[in-house]
mmCIF file of C-alpha atoms in Angstrom:
data_model
loop_
_atom_site.group_PDB
_atom_site.id
_atom_site.type_symbol
_atom_site.label_atom_id
_atom_site.label_comp_id
_atom_site.label_asym_id
_atom_site.label_seq_id
_atom_site.Cartn_x
_atom_site.Cartn_y
_atom_site.Cartn_z
ATOM 1 C CA MET A 954 -38.602 -10.560 -68.218
ATOM 2 C CA ALA A 955 -37.067 -8.243 -71.187
ATOM 3 C CA GLY A 956 -34.214 -11.015 -71.494
ATOM 4 C CA ARG A 957 -35.909 -13.906 -71.117
ATOM 5 C CA PHE A 958 -38.152 -12.929 -74.536
ATOM 6 C CA ASP A 959 -36.721 -10.878 -76.618
ATOM 7 C CA PRO A 960 -34.726 -11.538 -79.517
ATOM 8 C CA PRO A 961 -30.981 -10.819 -80.262
ATOM 9 C CA LEU A 962 -29.904 -7.716 -80.387
ATOM 10 C CA THR A 963 -29.965 -5.620 -82.907
ATOM 11 C CA ARG A 964 -29.476 -1.634 -83.513
ATOM 12 C CA ALA A 965 -32.912 -0.694 -82.927
ATOM 13 C CA ALA A 966 -33.516 -2.499 -79.762
ATOM 14 C CA VAL A 967 -30.186 -0.301 -78.655
ATOM 15 C CA ARG A 968 -32.410 3.012 -80.086
ATOM 16 C CA GLY A 969 -35.017 1.519 -77.707
ATOM 17 C CA GLY A 970 -32.214 1.447 -74.677
ATOM 18 C CA ARG A 971 -31.714 -1.597 -75.144
ATOM 19 C CA THR A 972 -28.611 -2.913 -72.030
ATOM 20 C CA ASP A 973 -28.311 -7.117 -71.794
ATOM 21 C CA VAL A 974 -26.993 -7.112 -68.255
ATOM 22 C CA PRO A 975 -26.247 -10.273 -67.350
ATOM 23 C CA ALA A 976 -28.542 -12.672 -64.021
ATOM 24 C CA GLY A 977 -26.694 -11.834 -60.270
ATOM 25 C CA GLN A 978 -27.150 -10.433 -57.896
ATOM 26 C CA GLY A 979 -23.888 -8.494 -57.621
ATOM 27 C CA GLN A 980 -20.803 -8.555 -55.589
ATOM 28 C CA ALA A 981 -20.725 -5.709 -52.797
ATOM 29 C CA SER A 982 -16.483 -4.074 -53.407
ATOM 30 C CA GLY A 983 -16.929 -2.086 -50.280
ATOM 31 C CA ALA A 984 -13.541 -0.755 -49.576
ATOM 32 C CA GLY A 985 -14.277 2.763 -48.792
ATOM 33 C CA ALA A 986 -17.714 3.194 -50.854
ATOM 34 C CA LYS A 987 -20.556 4.705 -49.262
ATOM 35 C CA ALA A 988 -24.062 2.150 -49.712
ATOM 36 C CA ARG A 989 -27.496 2.138 -50.135
ATOM 37 C CA ALA A 990 -29.982 -0.404 -50.761
ATOM 38 C CA TRP A 991 -33.402 0.392 -52.028
ATOM 39 C CA ALA A 992 -36.610 -1.784 -52.372
ATOM 40 C CA PRO A 993 -38.660 -0.033 -56.187
ATOM 41 C CA GLY A 994 -42.883 0.291 -55.582
ATOM 42 C CA GLY A 995 -45.541 -0.401 -57.925
ATOM 43 C CA GLY A 996 -43.706 -3.776 -60.083
ATOM 44 C CA PRO A 997 -40.345 -4.957 -60.708
ATOM 45 C CA VAL A 998 -37.339 -3.035 -62.620
ATOM 46 C CA ASP A 999 -35.003 -4.235 -65.109
ATOM 47 C CA LEU A 1000 -32.068 -2.344 -64.466
ATOM 48 C CA GLY A 1001 -31.048 -2.800 -68.073
ATOM 49 C CA LEU A 1002 -33.435 -1.514 -69.668
ATOM 50 C CA THR A 1003 -34.349 1.715 -67.268
ATOM 51 C CA LEU A 1004 -29.702 2.155 -67.556
ATOM 52 C CA GLY A 1005 -30.006 1.071 -71.040
ATOM 53 C CA PRO A 1006 -30.344 4.722 -72.446
ATOM 54 C CA LEU A 1007 -27.741 6.149 -70.505
ATOM 55 C CA ARG A 1008 -25.080 3.891 -72.278
ATOM 56 C CA ARG A 1009 -23.388 5.780 -75.839
ATOM 57 C CA GLY A 1010 -21.684 2.617 -77.374
ATOM 58 C CA PRO A 1011 -21.174 -0.844 -76.257
ATOM 59 C CA ALA A 1012 -17.182 0.971 -75.419
ATOM 60 C CA ASP A 1013 -19.011 4.250 -73.611
ATOM 61 C CA PRO A 1014 -15.936 4.759 -70.874
ATOM 62 C CA THR A 1015 -18.796 5.996 -68.697
ATOM 63 C CA PHE A 1016 -21.226 2.644 -68.707
ATOM 64 C CA ARG A 1017 -20.325 -0.581 -67.706
ATOM 65 C CA ALA A 1018 -21.937 -3.602 -67.181
ATOM 66 C CA THR A 1019 -20.575 -6.402 -65.598
ATOM 67 C CA PRO A 1020 -20.511 -10.764 -65.642
ATOM 68 C CA ASP A 1021 -21.876 -10.182 -61.917
ATOM 69 C CA GLY A 1022 -24.817 -8.537 -62.599
ATOM 70 C CA SER A 1023 -23.816 -4.970 -62.042
ATOM 71 C CA VAL A 1024 -24.310 -1.796 -63.888
ATOM 72 C CA TRP A 1025 -21.382 0.939 -63.337
ATOM 73 C CA ARG A 1026 -21.770 4.182 -64.623
ATOM 74 C CA THR A 1027 -19.870 7.305 -63.645
ATOM 75 C CA SER A 1028 -20.996 11.089 -63.151
ATOM 76 C CA LEU A 1029 -19.767 14.418 -62.870
ATOM 77 C CA THR A 1030 -22.577 15.607 -60.268
ATOM 78 C CA PRO A 1031 -22.626 19.133 -58.574
ATOM 79 C CA GLN A 1032 -21.139 18.052 -55.803
ATOM 80 C CA GLY A 1033 -18.014 16.049 -58.448
ATOM 81 C CA PRO A 1034 -17.262 13.182 -59.312
ATOM 82 C CA ALA A 1035 -18.953 10.011 -58.732
ATOM 83 C CA THR A 1036 -18.699 6.517 -59.844
ATOM 84 C CA LEU A 1037 -21.973 4.207 -58.795
ATOM 85 C CA ARG A 1038 -23.062 0.358 -58.944
ATOM 86 C CA VAL A 1039 -26.385 -0.644 -59.160
ATOM 87 C CA SER A 1040 -27.570 -4.498 -58.841
ATOM 88 C CA LYS A 1041 -29.972 -6.627 -57.633
ATOM 89 C CA ALA A 1042 -31.729 -8.811 -54.547
ATOM 90 C CA GLY A 1043 -34.618 -10.471 -55.887
ATOM 91 C CA GLU A 1044 -36.808 -6.767 -55.848
ATOM 92 C CA GLU A 1045 -34.180 -5.036 -53.927
ATOM 93 C CA VAL A 1046 -31.646 -3.229 -55.572
ATOM 94 C CA HIS A 1047 -28.436 -2.198 -53.507
ATOM 95 C CA ALA A 1048 -26.352 0.985 -54.652
ATOM 96 C CA GLU A 1049 -22.581 1.612 -53.877
ATOM 97 C CA ALA A 1050 -20.858 4.806 -54.788
ATOM 98 C CA TRP A 1051 -17.616 6.586 -54.567
ATOM 99 C CA GLY A 1052 -15.877 9.491 -55.288
ATOM 100 C CA PRO A 1053 -17.124 13.064 -53.771
ATOM 101 C CA GLY A 1054 -20.530 13.142 -55.031
ATOM 102 C CA ALA A 1055 -21.314 9.547 -54.099
ATOM 103 C CA GLU A 1056 -23.677 10.572 -51.810
ATOM 104 C CA TRP A 1057 -25.524 13.270 -54.090
ATOM 105 C CA ILE A 1058 -25.670 10.030 -56.305
ATOM 106 C CA LEU A 1059 -26.939 7.747 -53.583
ATOM 107 C CA GLU A 1060 -29.609 10.653 -52.883
ATOM 108 C CA GLN A 1061 -30.852 10.410 -57.180
ATOM 109 C CA LEU A 1062 -30.901 6.118 -57.004
ATOM 110 C CA PRO A 1063 -34.417 6.256 -56.893
ATOM 111 C CA ALA A 1064 -35.512 9.492 -59.948
ATOM 112 C CA LEU A 1065 -32.607 6.948 -62.298
ATOM 113 C CA LEU A 1066 -34.482 4.071 -61.522
ATOM 114 C CA GLY A 1067 -37.791 5.315 -62.815
ATOM 115 C CA SER A 1068 -39.228 5.681 -59.029
ATOM 116 C CA GLY A 1069 -40.924 9.653 -60.284
ATOM 117 C CA ASP A 1070 -42.129 7.633 -64.111
ATOM 118 C CA ASP A 1071 -45.746 5.741 -63.679
ATOM 119 C CA PRO A 1072 -45.933 2.780 -66.209
ATOM 120 C CA ALA A 1073 -49.541 2.413 -64.943
ATOM 121 C CA ALA A 1074 -50.717 6.162 -66.728
ATOM 122 C CA PHE A 1075 -49.104 3.809 -70.120
ATOM 123 C CA VAL A 1076 -52.543 2.608 -72.238
ATOM 124 C CA PRO A 1077 -51.098 0.343 -75.582
ATOM 125 C CA ARG A 1078 -53.557 1.112 -78.581
ATOM 126 C CA HIS A 1079 -51.789 -0.878 -81.182
ATOM 127 C CA ARG A 1080 -51.243 -4.618 -80.624
ATOM 128 C CA LEU A 1081 -47.262 -4.324 -81.276
ATOM 129 C CA VAL A 1082 -46.750 -1.444 -78.650
ATOM 130 C CA HIS A 1083 -48.873 -4.211 -76.272
ATOM 131 C CA ALA A 1084 -47.313 -6.824 -76.810
ATOM 132 C CA SER A 1085 -44.136 -5.278 -76.358
ATOM 133 C CA HIS A 1086 -45.059 -4.011 -73.164
ATOM 134 C CA ARG A 1087 -46.533 -7.758 -71.968
ATOM 135 C CA ARG A 1088 -43.207 -8.648 -72.227
ATOM 136 C CA ARG A 1089 -40.925 -5.473 -70.644
ATOM 137 C CA PRO A 1090 -42.688 -5.381 -67.445
ATOM 138 C CA GLY A 1091 -39.670 -3.575 -66.157
ATOM 139 C CA LEU A 1092 -39.185 -0.685 -68.237
ATOM 140 C CA ARG A 1093 -38.834 1.982 -66.055
ATOM 141 C CA LEU A 1094 -38.056 5.601 -68.019
ATOM 142 C CA THR A 1095 -34.695 6.909 -65.665
ATOM 143 C CA ARG A 1096 -34.341 10.785 -64.559
ATOM 144 C CA THR A 1097 -29.946 11.317 -63.738
ATOM 145 C CA GLY A 1098 -31.125 15.292 -63.116
ATOM 146 C CA LEU A 1099 -28.010 16.032 -65.158
ATOM 147 C CA VAL A 1100 -28.149 17.777 -68.340
ATOM 148 C CA LEU A 1101 -24.727 18.395 -69.448
ATOM 149 C CA GLU A 1102 -23.849 14.659 -69.338
ATOM 150 C CA SER A 1103 -26.974 14.303 -71.851
ATOM 151 C CA LEU A 1104 -26.578 16.553 -74.051
ATOM 152 C CA ILE A 1105 -23.307 16.675 -74.910
ATOM 153 C CA PRO A 1106 -22.941 12.714 -76.121
ATOM 154 C CA THR A 1107 -26.383 13.597 -78.365
ATOM 155 C CA VAL A 1108 -24.826 16.213 -80.256
ATOM 156 C CA LEU A 1109 -22.320 13.990 -80.734
ATOM 157 C CA GLU A 1110 -24.699 11.893 -82.511
ATOM 158 C CA GLN A 1111 -25.973 15.315 -85.235
ATOM 159 C CA LYS A 1112 -25.513 14.165 -88.526
ATOM 160 C CA VAL A 1113 -23.608 10.686 -87.815
ATOM 161 C CA THR A 1114 -23.593 7.610 -87.577
ATOM 162 C CA ALA A 1115 -23.901 5.781 -84.213
ATOM 163 C CA ASP A 1116 -20.463 4.216 -84.404
ATOM 164 C CA GLU A 1117 -18.774 8.166 -85.183
ATOM 165 C CA ALA A 1118 -20.824 9.259 -82.436
ATOM 166 C CA TYR A 1119 -19.914 6.796 -79.500
ATOM 167 C CA ARG A 1120 -16.328 7.129 -81.494
ATOM 168 C CA ALA A 1121 -15.931 10.551 -80.686
ATOM 169 C CA TRP A 1122 -17.544 10.509 -77.229
ATOM 170 C CA ARG A 1123 -15.041 7.807 -75.948
ATOM 171 C CA ARG A 1124 -12.021 9.904 -77.447
ATOM 172 C CA LEU A 1125 -12.471 12.263 -75.796
ATOM 173 C CA VAL A 1126 -14.067 11.595 -72.354
ATOM 174 C CA CYS A 1127 -10.819 9.057 -71.875
ATOM 175 C CA GLN A 1128 -8.282 12.532 -73.770
ATOM 176 C CA TYR A 1129 -9.853 15.517 -71.261
ATOM 177 C CA GLY A 1130 -11.895 13.068 -68.341
ATOM 178 C CA GLU A 1131 -10.516 11.393 -65.783
ATOM 179 C CA PRO A 1132 -10.426 7.534 -63.990
ATOM 180 C CA ALA A 1133 -13.539 7.470 -62.011
ATOM 181 C CA PRO A 1134 -13.283 7.155 -58.616
ATOM 182 C CA GLY A 1135 -13.348 3.649 -56.859
ATOM 183 C CA PRO A 1136 -12.883 0.010 -58.323
ATOM 184 C CA HIS A 1137 -10.025 0.256 -60.534
ATOM 185 C CA GLY A 1138 -9.594 -2.557 -63.681
ATOM 186 C CA LEU A 1139 -12.955 -1.418 -65.259
ATOM 187 C CA GLY A 1140 -11.478 1.630 -67.113
ATOM 188 C CA LEU A 1141 -13.979 4.085 -66.199
ATOM 189 C CA TYR A 1142 -14.061 7.793 -67.008
ATOM 190 C CA VAL A 1143 -16.147 10.628 -65.895
ATOM 191 C CA MET A 1144 -16.459 12.978 -68.696
ATOM 192 C CA PRO A 1145 -14.787 16.763 -68.482
ATOM 193 C CA SER A 1146 -16.566 19.819 -66.910
ATOM 194 C CA ALA A 1147 -17.937 21.901 -68.735
ATOM 195 C CA ARG A 1148 -14.811 24.538 -68.728
ATOM 196 C CA SER A 1149 -12.590 21.653 -70.092
ATOM 197 C CA TRP A 1150 -14.873 20.748 -72.712
ATOM 198 C CA ALA A 1151 -14.723 24.924 -73.469
ATOM 199 C CA MET A 1152 -11.385 24.972 -73.814
ATOM 200 C CA ILE A 1153 -10.620 21.578 -77.023
ATOM 201 C CA PRO A 1154 -8.332 22.651 -79.094
ATOM 202 C CA SER A 1155 -10.226 22.204 -82.815
ATOM 203 C CA TRP A 1156 -7.863 19.928 -83.841
ATOM 204 C CA ASP A 1157 -8.606 17.450 -81.394
ATOM 205 C CA TRP A 1158 -12.454 18.007 -82.260
ATOM 206 C CA HIS A 1159 -10.843 17.045 -84.997
ATOM 207 C CA ARG A 1160 -9.135 14.237 -84.638
ATOM 208 C CA ALA A 1161 -12.359 12.722 -82.827
ATOM 209 C CA GLY A 1162 -13.728 13.635 -86.086
ATOM 210 C CA VAL A 1163 -16.336 16.064 -84.812
ATOM 211 C CA ASP A 1164 -16.928 18.506 -87.175
ATOM 212 C CA ALA A 1165 -16.735 22.366 -86.376
ATOM 213 C CA LYS A 1166 -20.574 22.781 -87.079
ATOM 214 C CA ARG A 1167 -20.882 20.002 -83.608
ATOM 215 C CA SER A 1168 -17.989 21.208 -81.936
ATOM 216 C CA ALA A 1169 -19.346 24.683 -81.549
ATOM 217 C CA THR A 1170 -22.746 23.796 -80.425
ATOM 218 C CA ILE A 1171 -20.941 21.945 -77.555
ATOM 219 C CA VAL A 1172 -18.494 24.999 -76.612
ATOM 220 C CA ARG A 1173 -21.914 27.293 -77.183
ATOM 221 C CA ALA A 1174 -23.389 25.143 -74.199
ATOM 222 C CA ALA A 1175 -20.256 24.602 -72.297
ATOM 223 C CA ARG A 1176 -19.848 28.338 -71.411
ATOM 224 C CA VAL A 1177 -23.946 28.617 -70.393
ATOM 225 C CA ALA A 1178 -24.290 24.586 -68.811
ATOM 226 C CA HIS A 1179 -24.661 26.321 -65.523
ATOM 227 C CA ARG A 1180 -28.464 27.812 -66.737
ATOM 228 C CA LEU A 1181 -29.208 24.929 -69.132
ATOM 229 C CA GLU A 1182 -28.758 22.842 -65.980
ATOM 230 C CA GLU A 1183 -31.279 24.254 -64.262
ATOM 231 C CA ALA A 1184 -33.618 22.451 -67.430
ATOM 232 C CA ALA A 1185 -33.637 19.338 -65.111
ATOM 233 C CA ALA A 1186 -35.979 21.081 -62.436
ATOM 234 C CA MET A 1187 -37.843 22.108 -65.008
ATOM 235 C CA ALA A 1188 -41.365 21.522 -66.975
ATOM 236 C CA PRO A 1189 -40.791 19.906 -70.229
ATOM 237 C CA GLU A 1190 -41.448 23.236 -72.010
ATOM 238 C CA GLN A 1191 -39.790 25.532 -70.512
ATOM 239 C CA ALA A 1192 -36.747 22.776 -70.535
ATOM 240 C CA ALA A 1193 -37.067 22.661 -74.072
ATOM 241 C CA ALA A 1194 -36.974 26.059 -74.340
ATOM 242 C CA ARG A 1195 -34.334 26.073 -72.564
ATOM 243 C CA LEU A 1196 -32.401 24.302 -74.370
ATOM 244 C CA GLU A 1197 -32.869 25.323 -77.559
ATOM 245 C CA ALA A 1198 -32.144 28.956 -76.649
ATOM 246 C CA VAL A 1199 -28.080 27.310 -77.568
ATOM 247 C CA PRO A 1200 -27.578 27.797 -81.597
ATOM 248 C CA GLY A 1201 -27.297 24.285 -82.839
ATOM 249 C CA ILE A 1202 -29.633 23.057 -80.405
ATOM 250 C CA GLY A 1203 -32.929 22.109 -81.909
ATOM 251 C CA PRO A 1204 -35.800 20.172 -81.406
ATOM 252 C CA TRP A 1205 -34.168 16.358 -82.298
ATOM 253 C CA THR A 1206 -31.797 17.489 -79.415
ATOM 254 C CA SER A 1207 -33.554 18.587 -76.648
ATOM 255 C CA ALA A 1208 -36.155 15.869 -76.843
ATOM 256 C CA GLU A 1209 -33.590 13.060 -76.498
ATOM 257 C CA THR A 1210 -31.116 15.153 -74.010
ATOM 258 C CA LEU A 1211 -34.416 15.157 -71.447
ATOM 259 C CA GLN A 1212 -35.840 11.767 -71.937
ATOM 260 C CA ARG A 1213 -32.555 11.127 -70.618
ATOM 261 C CA SER A 1214 -33.027 13.969 -67.580
ATOM 262 C CA ASN A 1215 -35.491 14.606 -67.207
ATOM 263 C CA GLY A 1216 -37.245 11.320 -67.339
ATOM 264 C CA ASP A 1217 -39.871 13.285 -69.937
ATOM 265 C CA PRO A 1218 -42.071 10.167 -71.186
ATOM 266 C CA ASP A 1219 -43.773 12.389 -73.183
ATOM 267 C CA ALA A 1220 -40.598 13.790 -75.395
ATOM 268 C CA VAL A 1221 -41.200 12.338 -79.860
ATOM 269 C CA THR A 1222 -37.591 12.302 -81.063
ATOM 270 C CA THR A 1223 -38.506 14.443 -84.277
ATOM 271 C CA GLY A 1224 -36.316 14.928 -87.420
ATOM 272 C CA ASP A 1225 -35.313 11.736 -87.475
ATOM 273 C CA LEU A 1226 -33.927 9.839 -89.551
ATOM 274 C CA HIS A 1227 -35.339 6.428 -89.494
ATOM 275 C CA LEU A 1228 -37.655 6.993 -85.990
ATOM 276 C CA PRO A 1229 -40.377 8.298 -87.793
ATOM 277 C CA GLY A 1230 -40.039 5.095 -91.148
ATOM 278 C CA ILE A 1231 -39.960 2.978 -88.045
ATOM 279 C CA ILE A 1232 -42.684 4.239 -86.749
ATOM 280 C CA GLY A 1233 -44.938 4.016 -89.140
ATOM 281 C CA TYR A 1234 -43.982 0.050 -90.874
ATOM 282 C CA ALA A 1235 -44.613 -1.052 -86.744
ATOM 283 C CA LEU A 1236 -47.754 0.518 -86.788
ATOM 284 C CA ALA A 1237 -49.646 0.931 -89.613
ATOM 285 C CA GLY A 1238 -47.026 -0.750 -92.124
ATOM 286 C CA ASN A 1239 -46.174 2.994 -93.504
ATOM 287 C CA ARG A 1240 -42.472 2.570 -94.209
ATOM 288 C CA ASP A 1241 -42.142 6.149 -95.342
ATOM 289 C CA ALA A 1242 -44.095 8.525 -92.520
ATOM 290 C CA ASP A 1243 -42.932 11.516 -92.114
ATOM 291 C CA ASP A 1244 -42.762 12.952 -88.730
ATOM 292 C CA ALA A 1245 -46.298 14.265 -88.883
ATOM 293 C CA VAL A 1246 -46.975 10.435 -89.958
ATOM 294 C CA MET A 1247 -45.230 9.730 -86.591
ATOM 295 C CA LEU A 1248 -46.686 12.334 -84.325
ATOM 296 C CA GLU A 1249 -50.484 11.324 -85.482
ATOM 297 C CA LEU A 1250 -49.420 7.150 -85.014
ATOM 298 C CA LEU A 1251 -48.066 8.908 -81.950
ATOM 299 C CA ALA A 1252 -51.548 10.484 -80.663
ATOM 300 C CA PRO A 1253 -53.598 7.919 -78.989
ATOM 301 C CA TYR A 1254 -50.838 7.841 -76.361
ATOM 302 C CA ALA A 1255 -50.870 11.833 -75.370
ATOM 303 C CA GLY A 1256 -48.333 12.417 -72.448
ATOM 304 C CA GLN A 1257 -46.495 9.113 -72.759
ATOM 305 C CA ARG A 1258 -45.425 9.525 -76.320
ATOM 306 C CA HIS A 1259 -41.394 8.435 -76.265
ATOM 307 C CA ARG A 1260 -42.687 5.391 -74.127
ATOM 308 C CA ALA A 1261 -44.520 4.056 -76.540
ATOM 309 C CA ALA A 1262 -41.938 4.692 -79.022
ATOM 310 C CA ARG A 1263 -39.783 2.472 -77.234
ATOM 311 C CA LEU A 1264 -40.900 -0.052 -77.120
ATOM 312 C CA VAL A 1265 -42.037 -0.613 -80.639
ATOM 313 C CA LEU A 1266 -38.172 0.292 -80.710
ATOM 314 C CA LEU A 1267 -37.674 -2.714 -78.445
ATOM 315 C CA ALA A 1268 -40.072 -4.904 -80.503
ATOM 316 C CA GLY A 1269 -37.808 -5.026 -83.722
ATOM 317 C CA HIS A 1270 -40.697 -4.955 -85.737
ATOM 318 C CA VAL A 1271 -38.752 -2.443 -88.215
ATOM 319 C CA PRO A 1272 -38.376 -2.020 -92.608
ATOM 320 C CA PRO A 1273 -36.501 -4.198 -94.446
ATOM 321 C CA ARG A 1274 -33.207 -1.901 -95.360
ATOM 322 C CA ARG A 1275 -33.614 -1.106 -99.145
ATOM 323 C CA THR A 1276 -30.448 1.515 -99.946
ATOM 324 C CA PRO A 1277 -27.000 1.042 -98.098
ATOM 325 C CA ARG A 1278 -25.750 1.860 -94.877
ATOM 326 C CA MET A 1279 -25.240 5.849 -94.571
ATOM 327 C CA PRO A 1280 -21.232 5.545 -95.088
ATOM 328 C CA ARG A 1281 -18.735 6.259 -92.158
ATOM 329 C CA THR A 1282 -16.802 9.089 -92.417
ATOM 330 C CA ASP A 1283 -13.404 9.654 -90.885
ATOM 331 C CA ILE A 1284 -13.122 13.304 -90.665
ATOM 332 C CA GLY A 1285 -9.927 13.610 -88.038
ATOM 333 C CA LYS A 1286 -8.103 11.716 -91.193
ATOM 334 C CA LEU A 1287 -8.458 13.717 -93.628
#
């Protein structure tokens, strides 16, 4: 399995959606929870690899992996806030949920764990991709069915370092969200509602380190949240067009969002500062690759290009650094 063979966690692996979940079967919490068991077909499901892309940094207040082997996450569902705990007992998945949205999130559990994904459609075309694929039989592409919860943290990640975006997400969720329903002690929060995002004053965006361009994009998206949520049920091209109709949302943001909300296996992240060089270096030894070169290298994986890119990132074969890291800034201190 992945944890047995993977190297130490790196930034590339995190970008590829790897989250280390301790071995264990989880401990049922009870205490008023609704429960569900689900047996995935078509092979194993690795909780860390499948749910890892939903985690926004090591201190994400909406996501937690605990020592007993459980993954906890919160969502603002169409029925209201919900907390979900997922663990495995053998190949069976056990889930518990709390809050007004508990039934909704349990109903979505199979899709969340990749029931709509088709790993058999993927055929490795490069030695590195083949090795990465073979070592991760439990990788499934998640589908949350919720657009805004992936869109907003993705907008926060536009043109800043990951650490800056994670800090902003953590601060705003804890300030404007609400404590998660269910067991206390984990410090989890549910993200704010669309109305709450739209009402955040300019000085709190500033204190969170979010510039006016990103905050304005989030506010515009929040004001048409009900229209954007419809994209979760659309075909990939129509869904991307719906998101990109909002000023400030381009191909990079829509791809990163639809990879999670729609489980799109072919959504390639273009316009990224690092990804073309990583793909180019891993597959062709070309660290200076641009989007055009990256798309050409990924062309043999048409229909599965997002999965191929994830497997490259998870392999950790990245070019040696030639320049200093992008400097961190905190406009909230200005």
